[in-house]
Amino acid sequence: MGMVQDKVALVTGGASGIGRETARLLGMEGARVLVCDLEEGGGQETVSALAEAGCDAAFLRVDVSEEAEVEAMVAHCLERFGGLDCAVNNAGIGGPAGGLDSIALADWNRVLGINLTGVFLCMKYQIPVMRRAGAGSIVNMSSGAGKIATPGMAAYCASKHAVLGITRTAAIENAKTGVRINAICPGSIDTPMLEAGLASDPEVAAMIRASMPIGRLGEAREVAEAALWLCSDRASLVTGHAMGVDGGSLAQ
Ligand SMILES: NC(=O)c1ccc[n+]([C@@H]2O[C@H](COP(=O)([O-])OP(=O)(O)OC[C@H]3O[C@@H](n4cnc5c(N)ncnc54)[C@H](O)[C@@H]3O)[C@@H](O)[C@H]2O)c1
């Protein structure tokens, strides 16, 4: 028996990085997986890898910042898989690098629209389904930048702080319903997003390189392991938690 045997899992941002590894691990541990992303090519690659491993998986193109698409995403999951037990709301972007006073309003709105409003919309449509079933687990992808200042990335930092606020609020609102809601705060994880951050701005690159006391970048698989555990019934007493998966960076 896998850790999430026969559960239905939905992963946003599943075409790349942490989301792809999370979808893969949930599938290997027995879940049927709906992989959602803006990027169809990468999403289909994730699904192909799952199918080759004998898992039941499907891809849906979704922009998590668009309410109608998120509503349709949850409806599609119910139609295709007959339920929704676990959701990993992971889609996100880094946004512009540079001091706060250099951020264009359009860039600010885009980062908040995907990283924060996207998580809000996902939970808005996932929670009622899980409440009706009397069980479910939601994992929202925040960041170490959700807990501390991130010079040069104010919009990203604000969005990830806010993800923790709505995660904790939704967890308490639903504490007696059987629906657990948690967040993960990854440190610097070796993914395409981090590569873009390293290339974006010398100040951001220096911060990333200095951020991991463990002495190396994290791997997407290591974050996926935490998401898997939070999704599983083994985490039955855990809700409203913001879990660092960060090689000690938030302990400094
Ligand atoms: N890599 C890190 O160091 C790190 C650290 C902390 C937090 N995180 C968070 O982890 C999550 C995953 O990041 P990653 O490093 O795997 O990045 P990534 O760029 O490899 O993957 C992000 C995925 O999200 C998708 N996406 C972006 N906008 C979307 C939208 N509007 N709708 C649907 N999908 C969309 C992208 O297409 C991509 O496939 C993000 O929320 C990120 O903020 C990453």
PDB file of C-alpha atoms and ligand atoms in Angstrom:
ATOM      1  CA  MET A   1       0.000   0.000   0.000  1.00  0.00           C
ATOM      2  CA  GLY A   2       1.291   3.448  -0.922  1.00  0.00           C
ATOM      3  CA  MET A   3       1.082   6.427   1.430  1.00  0.00           C
ATOM      4  CA  VAL A   4      -1.805   7.912  -0.582  1.00  0.00           C
ATOM      5  CA  GLN A   5      -3.192   4.689  -2.039  1.00  0.00           C
ATOM      6  CA  ASP A   6      -6.298   5.219  -4.213  1.00  0.00           C
ATOM      7  CA  LYS A   7      -6.595   8.907  -3.307  1.00  0.00           C
ATOM      8  CA  VAL A   8      -7.232  11.491  -6.010  1.00  0.00           C
ATOM      9  CA  ALA A   9      -4.594  14.238  -6.050  1.00  0.00           C
ATOM     10  CA  LEU A  10      -4.479  17.523  -7.956  1.00  0.00           C
ATOM     11  CA  VAL A  11      -1.176  19.370  -8.413  1.00  0.00           C
ATOM     12  CA  THR A  12      -0.915  22.859  -9.910  1.00  0.00           C
ATOM     13  CA  GLY A  13       2.341  23.890 -11.520  1.00  0.00           C
ATOM     14  CA  GLY A  14       2.833  20.207 -12.289  1.00  0.00           C
ATOM     15  CA  ALA A  15       4.727  20.782 -15.549  1.00  0.00           C
ATOM     16  CA  SER A  16       8.043  21.622 -13.896  1.00  0.00           C
ATOM     17  CA  GLY A  17      10.244  21.586 -10.821  1.00  0.00           C
ATOM     18  CA  ILE A  18       8.625  20.938  -7.433  1.00  0.00           C
ATOM     19  CA  GLY A  19       5.137  20.372  -8.882  1.00  0.00           C
ATOM     20  CA  ARG A  20       6.364  17.731 -11.328  1.00  0.00           C
ATOM     21  CA  GLU A  21       8.233  15.833  -8.591  1.00  0.00           C
ATOM     22  CA  THR A  22       5.208  16.095  -6.285  1.00  0.00           C
ATOM     23  CA  ALA A  23       2.873  14.709  -8.951  1.00  0.00           C
ATOM     24  CA  ARG A  24       5.364  11.909  -9.637  1.00  0.00           C
ATOM     25  CA  LEU A  25       5.763  10.969  -5.972  1.00  0.00           C
ATOM     26  CA  LEU A  26       2.020  11.073  -5.257  1.00  0.00           C
ATOM     27  CA  GLY A  27       1.508   8.755  -8.231  1.00  0.00           C
ATOM     28  CA  MET A  28       4.250   6.365  -7.102  1.00  0.00           C
ATOM     29  CA  GLU A  29       2.576   6.235  -3.682  1.00  0.00           C
ATOM     30  CA  GLY A  30      -0.746   5.139  -5.138  1.00  0.00           C
ATOM     31  CA  ALA A  31      -2.648   8.323  -5.999  1.00  0.00           C
ATOM     32  CA  ARG A  32      -4.440   9.067  -9.254  1.00  0.00           C
ATOM     33  CA  VAL A  33      -3.170  12.481 -10.296  1.00  0.00           C
ATOM     34  CA  LEU A  34      -4.539  15.487 -12.178  1.00  0.00           C
ATOM     35  CA  VAL A  35      -1.551  17.545 -13.345  1.00  0.00           C
ATOM     36  CA  CYS A  36      -2.490  21.198 -13.952  1.00  0.00           C
ATOM     37  CA  ASP A  37      -0.344  23.916 -15.489  1.00  0.00           C
ATOM     38  CA  LEU A  38      -0.237  26.706 -18.051  1.00  0.00           C
ATOM     39  CA  GLU A  39       2.469  24.795 -19.937  1.00  0.00           C
ATOM     40  CA  GLU A  40       0.898  21.983 -21.903  1.00  0.00           C
ATOM     41  CA  GLY A  41       4.171  20.425 -23.151  1.00  0.00           C
ATOM     42  CA  GLY A  42       5.738  20.059 -19.712  1.00  0.00           C
ATOM     43  CA  GLY A  43       2.450  18.928 -18.199  1.00  0.00           C
ATOM     44  CA  GLN A  44       2.071  16.184 -20.776  1.00  0.00           C
ATOM     45  CA  GLU A  45       5.660  15.073 -20.072  1.00  0.00           C
ATOM     46  CA  THR A  46       4.814  14.732 -16.377  1.00  0.00           C
ATOM     47  CA  VAL A  47       1.722  12.678 -17.236  1.00  0.00           C
ATOM     48  CA  SER A  48       3.689  10.454 -19.654  1.00  0.00           C
ATOM     49  CA  ALA A  49       6.266   9.702 -16.961  1.00  0.00           C
ATOM     50  CA  LEU A  50       3.460   8.803 -14.544  1.00  0.00           C
ATOM     51  CA  ALA A  51       1.725   6.631 -17.120  1.00  0.00           C
ATOM     52  CA  GLU A  52       4.996   4.801 -17.905  1.00  0.00           C
ATOM     53  CA  ALA A  53       5.263   4.003 -14.186  1.00  0.00           C
ATOM     54  CA  GLY A  54       1.762   2.517 -14.298  1.00  0.00           C
ATOM     55  CA  CYS A  55      -0.057   5.425 -12.645  1.00  0.00           C
ATOM     56  CA  ASP A  56      -3.427   6.866 -13.655  1.00  0.00           C
ATOM     57  CA  ALA A  57      -2.801  10.541 -14.483  1.00  0.00           C
ATOM     58  CA  ALA A  58      -4.202  13.271 -16.710  1.00  0.00           C
ATOM     59  CA  PHE A  59      -3.218  16.807 -17.695  1.00  0.00           C
ATOM     60  CA  LEU A  60      -5.400  19.917 -17.738  1.00  0.00           C
ATOM     61  CA  ARG A  61      -4.229  23.319 -18.967  1.00  0.00           C
ATOM     62  CA  VAL A  62      -5.182  25.842 -16.290  1.00  0.00           C
ATOM     63  CA  ASP A  63      -4.272  29.422 -15.469  1.00  0.00           C
ATOM     64  CA  VAL A  64      -4.684  29.486 -11.685  1.00  0.00           C
ATOM     65  CA  SER A  65      -5.232  33.255 -11.685  1.00  0.00           C
ATOM     66  CA  GLU A  66      -8.475  32.888 -13.691  1.00  0.00           C
ATOM     67  CA  GLU A  67     -11.499  32.031 -11.546  1.00  0.00           C
ATOM     68  CA  ALA A  68     -13.513  30.301 -14.279  1.00  0.00           C
ATOM     69  CA  GLU A  69     -10.538  28.073 -15.153  1.00  0.00           C
ATOM     70  CA  VAL A  70      -9.966  27.087 -11.537  1.00  0.00           C
ATOM     71  CA  GLU A  71     -13.661  26.300 -11.042  1.00  0.00           C
ATOM     72  CA  ALA A  72     -13.557  24.163 -14.201  1.00  0.00           C
ATOM     73  CA  MET A  73     -10.356  22.471 -12.986  1.00  0.00           C
ATOM     74  CA  VAL A  74     -12.030  21.178  -9.834  1.00  0.00           C
ATOM     75  CA  ALA A  75     -15.134  20.134 -11.788  1.00  0.00           C
ATOM     76  CA  HIS A  76     -12.904  18.276 -14.275  1.00  0.00           C
ATOM     77  CA  CYS A  77     -11.152  16.447 -11.440  1.00  0.00           C
ATOM     78  CA  LEU A  78     -14.503  15.231 -10.075  1.00  0.00           C
ATOM     79  CA  GLU A  79     -15.640  14.181 -13.537  1.00  0.00           C
ATOM     80  CA  ARG A  80     -12.402  12.403 -14.529  1.00  0.00           C
ATOM     81  CA  PHE A  81     -11.443  10.824 -11.192  1.00  0.00           C
ATOM     82  CA  GLY A  82     -14.675  10.865  -9.155  1.00  0.00           C
ATOM     83  CA  GLY A  83     -13.357  12.908  -6.229  1.00  0.00           C
ATOM     84  CA  LEU A  84     -10.641  15.129  -4.805  1.00  0.00           C
ATOM     85  CA  ASP A  85      -8.712  14.000  -1.727  1.00  0.00           C
ATOM     86  CA  CYS A  86      -5.435  15.940  -1.934  1.00  0.00           C
ATOM     87  CA  ALA A  87      -4.528  19.232  -3.569  1.00  0.00           C
ATOM     88  CA  VAL A  88      -1.063  20.724  -3.850  1.00  0.00           C
ATOM     89  CA  ASN A  89      -1.453  24.367  -4.852  1.00  0.00           C
ATOM     90  CA  ASN A  90       2.071  24.897  -6.071  1.00  0.00           C
ATOM     91  CA  ALA A  91       1.926  27.026  -9.259  1.00  0.00           C
ATOM     92  CA  GLY A  92       3.945  30.192  -8.849  1.00  0.00           C
ATOM     93  CA  ILE A  93       6.277  32.698 -10.476  1.00  0.00           C
ATOM     94  CA  GLY A  94       9.262  34.640  -9.171  1.00  0.00           C
ATOM     95  CA  GLY A  95       8.343  37.971 -10.680  1.00  0.00           C
ATOM     96  CA  PRO A  96      10.553  40.991 -11.150  1.00  0.00           C
ATOM     97  CA  ALA A  97      13.869  41.441  -9.365  1.00  0.00           C
ATOM     98  CA  GLY A  98      14.909  44.837  -8.034  1.00  0.00           C
ATOM     99  CA  GLY A  99      14.100  47.264  -5.245  1.00  0.00           C
ATOM    100  CA  LEU A 100      10.475  47.816  -4.227  1.00  0.00           C
ATOM    101  CA  ASP A 101      10.402  51.290  -5.762  1.00  0.00           C
ATOM    102  CA  SER A 102      11.322  49.816  -9.159  1.00  0.00           C
ATOM    103  CA  ILE A 103       8.361  47.425  -9.363  1.00  0.00           C
ATOM    104  CA  ALA A 104       5.779  48.249 -12.039  1.00  0.00           C
ATOM    105  CA  LEU A 105       2.189  47.933 -10.821  1.00  0.00           C
ATOM    106  CA  ALA A 106       1.439  45.481 -13.629  1.00  0.00           C
ATOM    107  CA  ASP A 107       4.264  43.178 -12.440  1.00  0.00           C
ATOM    108  CA  TRP A 108       3.078  43.463  -8.819  1.00  0.00           C
ATOM    109  CA  ASN A 109      -0.457  42.524  -9.848  1.00  0.00           C
ATOM    110  CA  ARG A 110       0.761  39.601 -11.948  1.00  0.00           C
ATOM    111  CA  VAL A 111       2.807  38.089  -9.104  1.00  0.00           C
ATOM    112  CA  LEU A 112      -0.013  38.531  -6.590  1.00  0.00           C
ATOM    113  CA  GLY A 113      -2.544  37.293  -9.154  1.00  0.00           C
ATOM    114  CA  ILE A 114      -0.767  33.959  -9.638  1.00  0.00           C
ATOM    115  CA  ASN A 115       0.978  33.318  -6.305  1.00  0.00           C
ATOM    116  CA  LEU A 116      -1.756  34.578  -3.964  1.00  0.00           C
ATOM    117  CA  THR A 117      -5.061  34.868  -5.837  1.00  0.00           C
ATOM    118  CA  GLY A 118      -4.278  31.549  -7.523  1.00  0.00           C
ATOM    119  CA  VAL A 119      -3.994  29.802  -4.149  1.00  0.00           C
ATOM    120  CA  PHE A 120      -7.140  31.575  -2.905  1.00  0.00           C
ATOM    121  CA  LEU A 121      -9.129  30.473  -5.978  1.00  0.00           C
ATOM    122  CA  CYS A 122      -7.892  26.893  -5.751  1.00  0.00           C
ATOM    123  CA  MET A 123      -8.918  26.647  -2.093  1.00  0.00           C
ATOM    124  CA  LYS A 124     -12.238  28.390  -2.793  1.00  0.00           C
ATOM    125  CA  TYR A 125     -13.288  25.548  -5.096  1.00  0.00           C
ATOM    126  CA  GLN A 126     -11.408  22.648  -3.459  1.00  0.00           C
ATOM    127  CA  ILE A 127     -12.624  23.136   0.115  1.00  0.00           C
ATOM    128  CA  PRO A 128     -16.381  22.671  -0.516  1.00  0.00           C
ATOM    129  CA  VAL A 129     -15.704  19.376  -2.338  1.00  0.00           C
ATOM    130  CA  MET A 130     -13.545  18.103   0.523  1.00  0.00           C
ATOM    131  CA  ARG A 131     -15.999  19.331   3.165  1.00  0.00           C
ATOM    132  CA  ARG A 132     -18.782  17.396   1.482  1.00  0.00           C
ATOM    133  CA  ALA A 133     -16.597  14.275   1.619  1.00  0.00           C
ATOM    134  CA  GLY A 134     -15.695  14.997   5.251  1.00  0.00           C
ATOM    135  CA  ALA A 135     -11.982  14.607   4.484  1.00  0.00           C
ATOM    136  CA  GLY A 136      -9.161  16.099   2.472  1.00  0.00           C
ATOM    137  CA  SER A 137      -5.716  17.633   2.588  1.00  0.00           C
ATOM    138  CA  ILE A 138      -4.553  20.845   0.932  1.00  0.00           C
ATOM    139  CA  VAL A 139      -0.901  21.859   0.704  1.00  0.00           C
ATOM    140  CA  ASN A 140      -0.112  25.399  -0.430  1.00  0.00           C
ATOM    141  CA  MET A 141       3.386  26.226  -1.676  1.00  0.00           C
ATOM    142  CA  SER A 142       4.700  29.261   0.173  1.00  0.00           C
ATOM    143  CA  SER A 143       8.440  29.848   0.569  1.00  0.00           C
ATOM    144  CA  GLY A 144      11.134  30.828   3.012  1.00  0.00           C
ATOM    145  CA  ALA A 145      10.241  34.229   1.549  1.00  0.00           C
ATOM    146  CA  GLY A 146       6.872  33.768   3.242  1.00  0.00           C
ATOM    147  CA  LYS A 147       8.547  34.138   6.638  1.00  0.00           C
ATOM    148  CA  ILE A 148      11.432  36.572   6.235  1.00  0.00           C
ATOM    149  CA  ALA A 149      12.416  39.608   4.181  1.00  0.00           C
ATOM    150  CA  THR A 150      13.632  38.939   0.645  1.00  0.00           C
ATOM    151  CA  PRO A 151      15.443  42.068  -0.573  1.00  0.00           C
ATOM    152  CA  GLY A 152      14.984  42.565  -4.308  1.00  0.00           C
ATOM    153  CA  MET A 153      11.815  40.435  -4.462  1.00  0.00           C
ATOM    154  CA  ALA A 154       9.129  42.436  -2.638  1.00  0.00           C
ATOM    155  CA  ALA A 155       6.163  41.251  -4.707  1.00  0.00           C
ATOM    156  CA  TYR A 156       7.159  37.596  -4.387  1.00  0.00           C
ATOM    157  CA  CYS A 157       7.836  38.017  -0.658  1.00  0.00           C
ATOM    158  CA  ALA A 158       4.450  39.696  -0.104  1.00  0.00           C
ATOM    159  CA  SER A 159       2.633  36.982  -2.027  1.00  0.00           C
ATOM    160  CA  LYS A 160       4.285  34.170  -0.069  1.00  0.00           C
ATOM    161  CA  HIS A 161       3.663  35.860   3.322  1.00  0.00           C
ATOM    162  CA  ALA A 162       0.002  36.191   2.314  1.00  0.00           C
ATOM    163  CA  VAL A 163      -0.178  32.508   1.336  1.00  0.00           C
ATOM    164  CA  LEU A 164       0.678  31.658   4.946  1.00  0.00           C
ATOM    165  CA  GLY A 165      -2.057  34.013   6.172  1.00  0.00           C
ATOM    166  CA  ILE A 166      -4.785  32.444   4.074  1.00  0.00           C
ATOM    167  CA  THR A 167      -3.487  28.922   4.764  1.00  0.00           C
ATOM    168  CA  ARG A 168      -3.734  29.428   8.528  1.00  0.00           C
ATOM    169  CA  THR A 169      -7.128  31.118   8.245  1.00  0.00           C
ATOM    170  CA  ALA A 170      -8.591  28.384   6.031  1.00  0.00           C
ATOM    171  CA  ALA A 171      -7.132  25.717   8.329  1.00  0.00           C
ATOM    172  CA  ILE A 172      -8.910  27.146  11.355  1.00  0.00           C
ATOM    173  CA  GLU A 173     -12.149  27.780   9.437  1.00  0.00           C
ATOM    174  CA  ASN A 174     -12.146  24.084   8.480  1.00  0.00           C
ATOM    175  CA  ALA A 175     -10.512  22.515  11.521  1.00  0.00           C
ATOM    176  CA  LYS A 176     -13.602  20.531  12.514  1.00  0.00           C
ATOM    177  CA  THR A 177     -14.530  19.435   8.985  1.00  0.00           C
ATOM    178  CA  GLY A 178     -11.884  16.766   8.339  1.00  0.00           C
ATOM    179  CA  VAL A 179     -10.104  19.043   5.856  1.00  0.00           C
ATOM    180  CA  ARG A 180      -6.477  19.767   6.777  1.00  0.00           C
ATOM    181  CA  ILE A 181      -4.729  22.757   5.219  1.00  0.00           C
ATOM    182  CA  ASN A 182      -0.978  23.342   5.474  1.00  0.00           C
ATOM    183  CA  ALA A 183       1.813  25.208   3.719  1.00  0.00           C
ATOM    184  CA  ILE A 184       5.374  24.330   2.801  1.00  0.00           C
ATOM    185  CA  CYS A 185       8.153  26.910   2.907  1.00  0.00           C
ATOM    186  CA  PRO A 186      10.946  25.580   0.699  1.00  0.00           C
ATOM    187  CA  GLY A 187      14.445  26.998   0.875  1.00  0.00           C
ATOM    188  CA  SER A 188      16.507  27.375  -2.296  1.00  0.00           C
ATOM    189  CA  ILE A 189      15.535  24.431  -4.485  1.00  0.00           C
ATOM    190  CA  ASP A 190      17.273  23.542  -7.744  1.00  0.00           C
ATOM    191  CA  THR A 191      14.497  24.136 -10.304  1.00  0.00           C
ATOM    192  CA  PRO A 192      14.036  26.273 -13.445  1.00  0.00           C
ATOM    193  CA  MET A 193      12.591  29.058 -11.244  1.00  0.00           C
ATOM    194  CA  LEU A 194      15.699  29.187  -9.079  1.00  0.00           C
ATOM    195  CA  GLU A 195      17.930  29.216 -12.154  1.00  0.00           C
ATOM    196  CA  ALA A 196      16.019  32.290 -13.349  1.00  0.00           C
ATOM    197  CA  GLY A 197      16.526  33.926  -9.928  1.00  0.00           C
ATOM    198  CA  LEU A 198      20.284  33.251 -10.036  1.00  0.00           C
ATOM    199  CA  ALA A 199      20.465  34.877 -13.458  1.00  0.00           C
ATOM    200  CA  SER A 200      18.220  37.847 -12.652  1.00  0.00           C
ATOM    201  CA  ASP A 201      20.135  40.109 -10.329  1.00  0.00           C
ATOM    202  CA  PRO A 202      23.488  39.895  -8.477  1.00  0.00           C
ATOM    203  CA  GLU A 203      21.861  40.794  -5.134  1.00  0.00           C
ATOM    204  CA  VAL A 204      19.261  38.015  -5.467  1.00  0.00           C
ATOM    205  CA  ALA A 205      21.906  35.517  -6.633  1.00  0.00           C
ATOM    206  CA  ALA A 206      24.136  36.273  -3.634  1.00  0.00           C
ATOM    207  CA  MET A 207      21.174  35.863  -1.261  1.00  0.00           C
ATOM    208  CA  ILE A 208      20.239  32.498  -2.807  1.00  0.00           C
ATOM    209  CA  ARG A 209      23.802  31.163  -2.614  1.00  0.00           C
ATOM    210  CA  ALA A 210      24.187  32.191   1.046  1.00  0.00           C
ATOM    211  CA  SER A 211      20.782  30.936   2.135  1.00  0.00           C
ATOM    212  CA  MET A 212      21.287  27.208   2.790  1.00  0.00           C
ATOM    213  CA  PRO A 213      23.199  26.262   5.973  1.00  0.00           C
ATOM    214  CA  ILE A 214      23.189  22.648   4.794  1.00  0.00           C
ATOM    215  CA  GLY A 215      25.715  23.741   2.160  1.00  0.00           C
ATOM    216  CA  ARG A 216      23.833  22.763  -0.982  1.00  0.00           C
ATOM    217  CA  LEU A 217      20.662  23.606  -2.866  1.00  0.00           C
ATOM    218  CA  GLY A 218      17.612  21.457  -2.154  1.00  0.00           C
ATOM    219  CA  GLU A 219      16.173  19.045  -4.694  1.00  0.00           C
ATOM    220  CA  ALA A 220      12.569  19.205  -5.875  1.00  0.00           C
ATOM    221  CA  ARG A 221      12.132  15.614  -4.683  1.00  0.00           C
ATOM    222  CA  GLU A 222      12.906  16.660  -1.102  1.00  0.00           C
ATOM    223  CA  VAL A 223      10.043  19.177  -1.131  1.00  0.00           C
ATOM    224  CA  ALA A 224       7.761  16.619  -2.775  1.00  0.00           C
ATOM    225  CA  GLU A 225       8.429  14.225   0.121  1.00  0.00           C
ATOM    226  CA  ALA A 226       7.046  16.802   2.561  1.00  0.00           C
ATOM    227  CA  ALA A 227       4.006  17.447   0.368  1.00  0.00           C
ATOM    228  CA  LEU A 228       3.368  13.700   0.152  1.00  0.00           C
ATOM    229  CA  TRP A 229       3.463  13.327   3.930  1.00  0.00           C
ATOM    230  CA  LEU A 230       1.146  16.312   4.488  1.00  0.00           C
ATOM    231  CA  CYS A 231      -1.265  14.864   1.899  1.00  0.00           C
ATOM    232  CA  SER A 232      -1.241  11.454   3.566  1.00  0.00           C
ATOM    233  CA  ASP A 233      -3.289  10.327   6.539  1.00  0.00           C
ATOM    234  CA  ARG A 234      -0.028   9.997   8.487  1.00  0.00           C
ATOM    235  CA  ALA A 235      -0.249  13.766   9.004  1.00  0.00           C
ATOM    236  CA  SER A 236      -3.717  13.445  10.554  1.00  0.00           C
ATOM    237  CA  LEU A 237      -3.062  15.906  13.410  1.00  0.00           C
ATOM    238  CA  VAL A 238      -1.290  18.502  11.301  1.00  0.00           C
ATOM    239  CA  THR A 239      -3.233  21.526  10.093  1.00  0.00           C
ATOM    240  CA  GLY A 240      -2.441  25.239   9.870  1.00  0.00           C
ATOM    241  CA  HIS A 241       1.282  24.440   9.783  1.00  0.00           C
ATOM    242  CA  ALA A 242       3.951  26.229   7.727  1.00  0.00           C
ATOM    243  CA  MET A 243       6.634  23.582   7.265  1.00  0.00           C
ATOM    244  CA  GLY A 244      10.165  24.650   6.403  1.00  0.00           C
ATOM    245  CA  VAL A 245      11.912  22.329   3.948  1.00  0.00           C
ATOM    246  CA  ASP A 246      15.003  24.426   3.719  1.00  0.00           C
ATOM    247  CA  GLY A 247      18.263  22.896   4.929  1.00  0.00           C
ATOM    248  CA  GLY A 248      18.065  25.048   8.060  1.00  0.00           C
ATOM    249  CA  SER A 249      17.799  28.434   6.364  1.00  0.00           C
ATOM    250  CA  LEU A 250      14.950  29.693   8.545  1.00  0.00           C
ATOM    251  CA  ALA A 251      16.710  28.540  11.708  1.00  0.00           C
ATOM    252  CA  GLN A 252      19.548  31.040  11.251  1.00  0.00           C
TER     253      GLN A 252
HETATM  254  N1  LIG B   1      12.664  26.721  -6.425  1.00  0.00           N
HETATM  255  C1  LIG B   1      12.754  27.333  -5.263  1.00  0.00           C
HETATM  256  O1  LIG B   1      13.857  27.615  -4.771  1.00  0.00           O
HETATM  257  C2  LIG B   1      11.495  27.675  -4.497  1.00  0.00           C
HETATM  258  C3  LIG B   1      11.657  28.135  -3.184  1.00  0.00           C
HETATM  259  C4  LIG B   1      10.527  28.457  -2.445  1.00  0.00           C
HETATM  260  C5  LIG B   1       9.271  28.334  -3.003  1.00  0.00           C
HETATM  261  N2  LIG B   1       9.137  27.886  -4.264  1.00  0.00           N
HETATM  262  C6  LIG B   1       7.779  27.788  -4.802  1.00  0.00           C
HETATM  263  O2  LIG B   1       7.542  26.483  -5.280  1.00  0.00           O
HETATM  264  C7  LIG B   1       6.588  26.535  -6.336  1.00  0.00           C
HETATM  265  C8  LIG B   1       7.124  25.771  -7.538  1.00  0.00           C
HETATM  266  O3  LIG B   1       8.302  26.417  -7.970  1.00  0.00           O
HETATM  267  P1  LIG B   1       9.431  25.725  -8.868  1.00  0.00           P
HETATM  268  O4  LIG B   1      10.724  26.147  -8.316  1.00  0.00           O
HETATM  269  O5  LIG B   1       9.131  24.303  -9.054  1.00  0.00           O
HETATM  270  O6  LIG B   1       9.217  26.570 -10.224  1.00  0.00           O
HETATM  271  P2  LIG B   1       9.044  26.159 -11.747  1.00  0.00           P
HETATM  272  O7  LIG B   1       9.135  27.422 -12.489  1.00  0.00           O
HETATM  273  O8  LIG B   1       9.950  25.034 -12.089  1.00  0.00           O
HETATM  274  O9  LIG B   1       7.523  25.597 -11.786  1.00  0.00           O
HETATM  275  C9  LIG B   1       6.433  26.440 -11.614  1.00  0.00           C
HETATM  276  C10 LIG B   1       5.307  25.937 -12.496  1.00  0.00           C
HETATM  277  O10 LIG B   1       4.161  26.781 -12.279  1.00  0.00           O
HETATM  278  C11 LIG B   1       3.545  26.993 -13.542  1.00  0.00           C
HETATM  279  N3  LIG B   1       2.730  28.211 -13.540  1.00  0.00           N
HETATM  280  C12 LIG B   1       3.164  29.486 -13.494  1.00  0.00           C
HETATM  281  N4  LIG B   1       2.127  30.330 -13.566  1.00  0.00           N
HETATM  282  C13 LIG B   1       1.006  29.573 -13.650  1.00  0.00           C
HETATM  283  C14 LIG B   1      -0.382  29.860 -13.750  1.00  0.00           C
HETATM  284  N5  LIG B   1      -0.822  31.123 -13.789  1.00  0.00           N
HETATM  285  N6  LIG B   1      -1.252  28.830 -13.804  1.00  0.00           N
HETATM  286  C15 LIG B   1      -0.800  27.551 -13.785  1.00  0.00           C
HETATM  287  N7  LIG B   1       0.501  27.216 -13.699  1.00  0.00           N
HETATM  288  C16 LIG B   1       1.392  28.219 -13.642  1.00  0.00           C
HETATM  289  C17 LIG B   1       4.705  27.097 -14.519  1.00  0.00           C
HETATM  290  O11 LIG B   1       4.295  26.891 -15.848  1.00  0.00           O
HETATM  291  C18 LIG B   1       5.617  26.010 -13.992  1.00  0.00           C
HETATM  292  O12 LIG B   1       5.372  24.765 -14.610  1.00  0.00           O
HETATM  293  C19 LIG B   1       6.327  28.019  -6.613  1.00  0.00           C
HETATM  294  O13 LIG B   1       5.141  28.420  -5.960  1.00  0.00           O
HETATM  295  C20 LIG B   1       7.529  28.687  -5.983  1.00  0.00           C
HETATM  296  O14 LIG B   1       7.249  30.016  -5.591  1.00  0.00           O
HETATM  297  C21 LIG B   1      10.222  27.557  -5.041  1.00  0.00           C
END
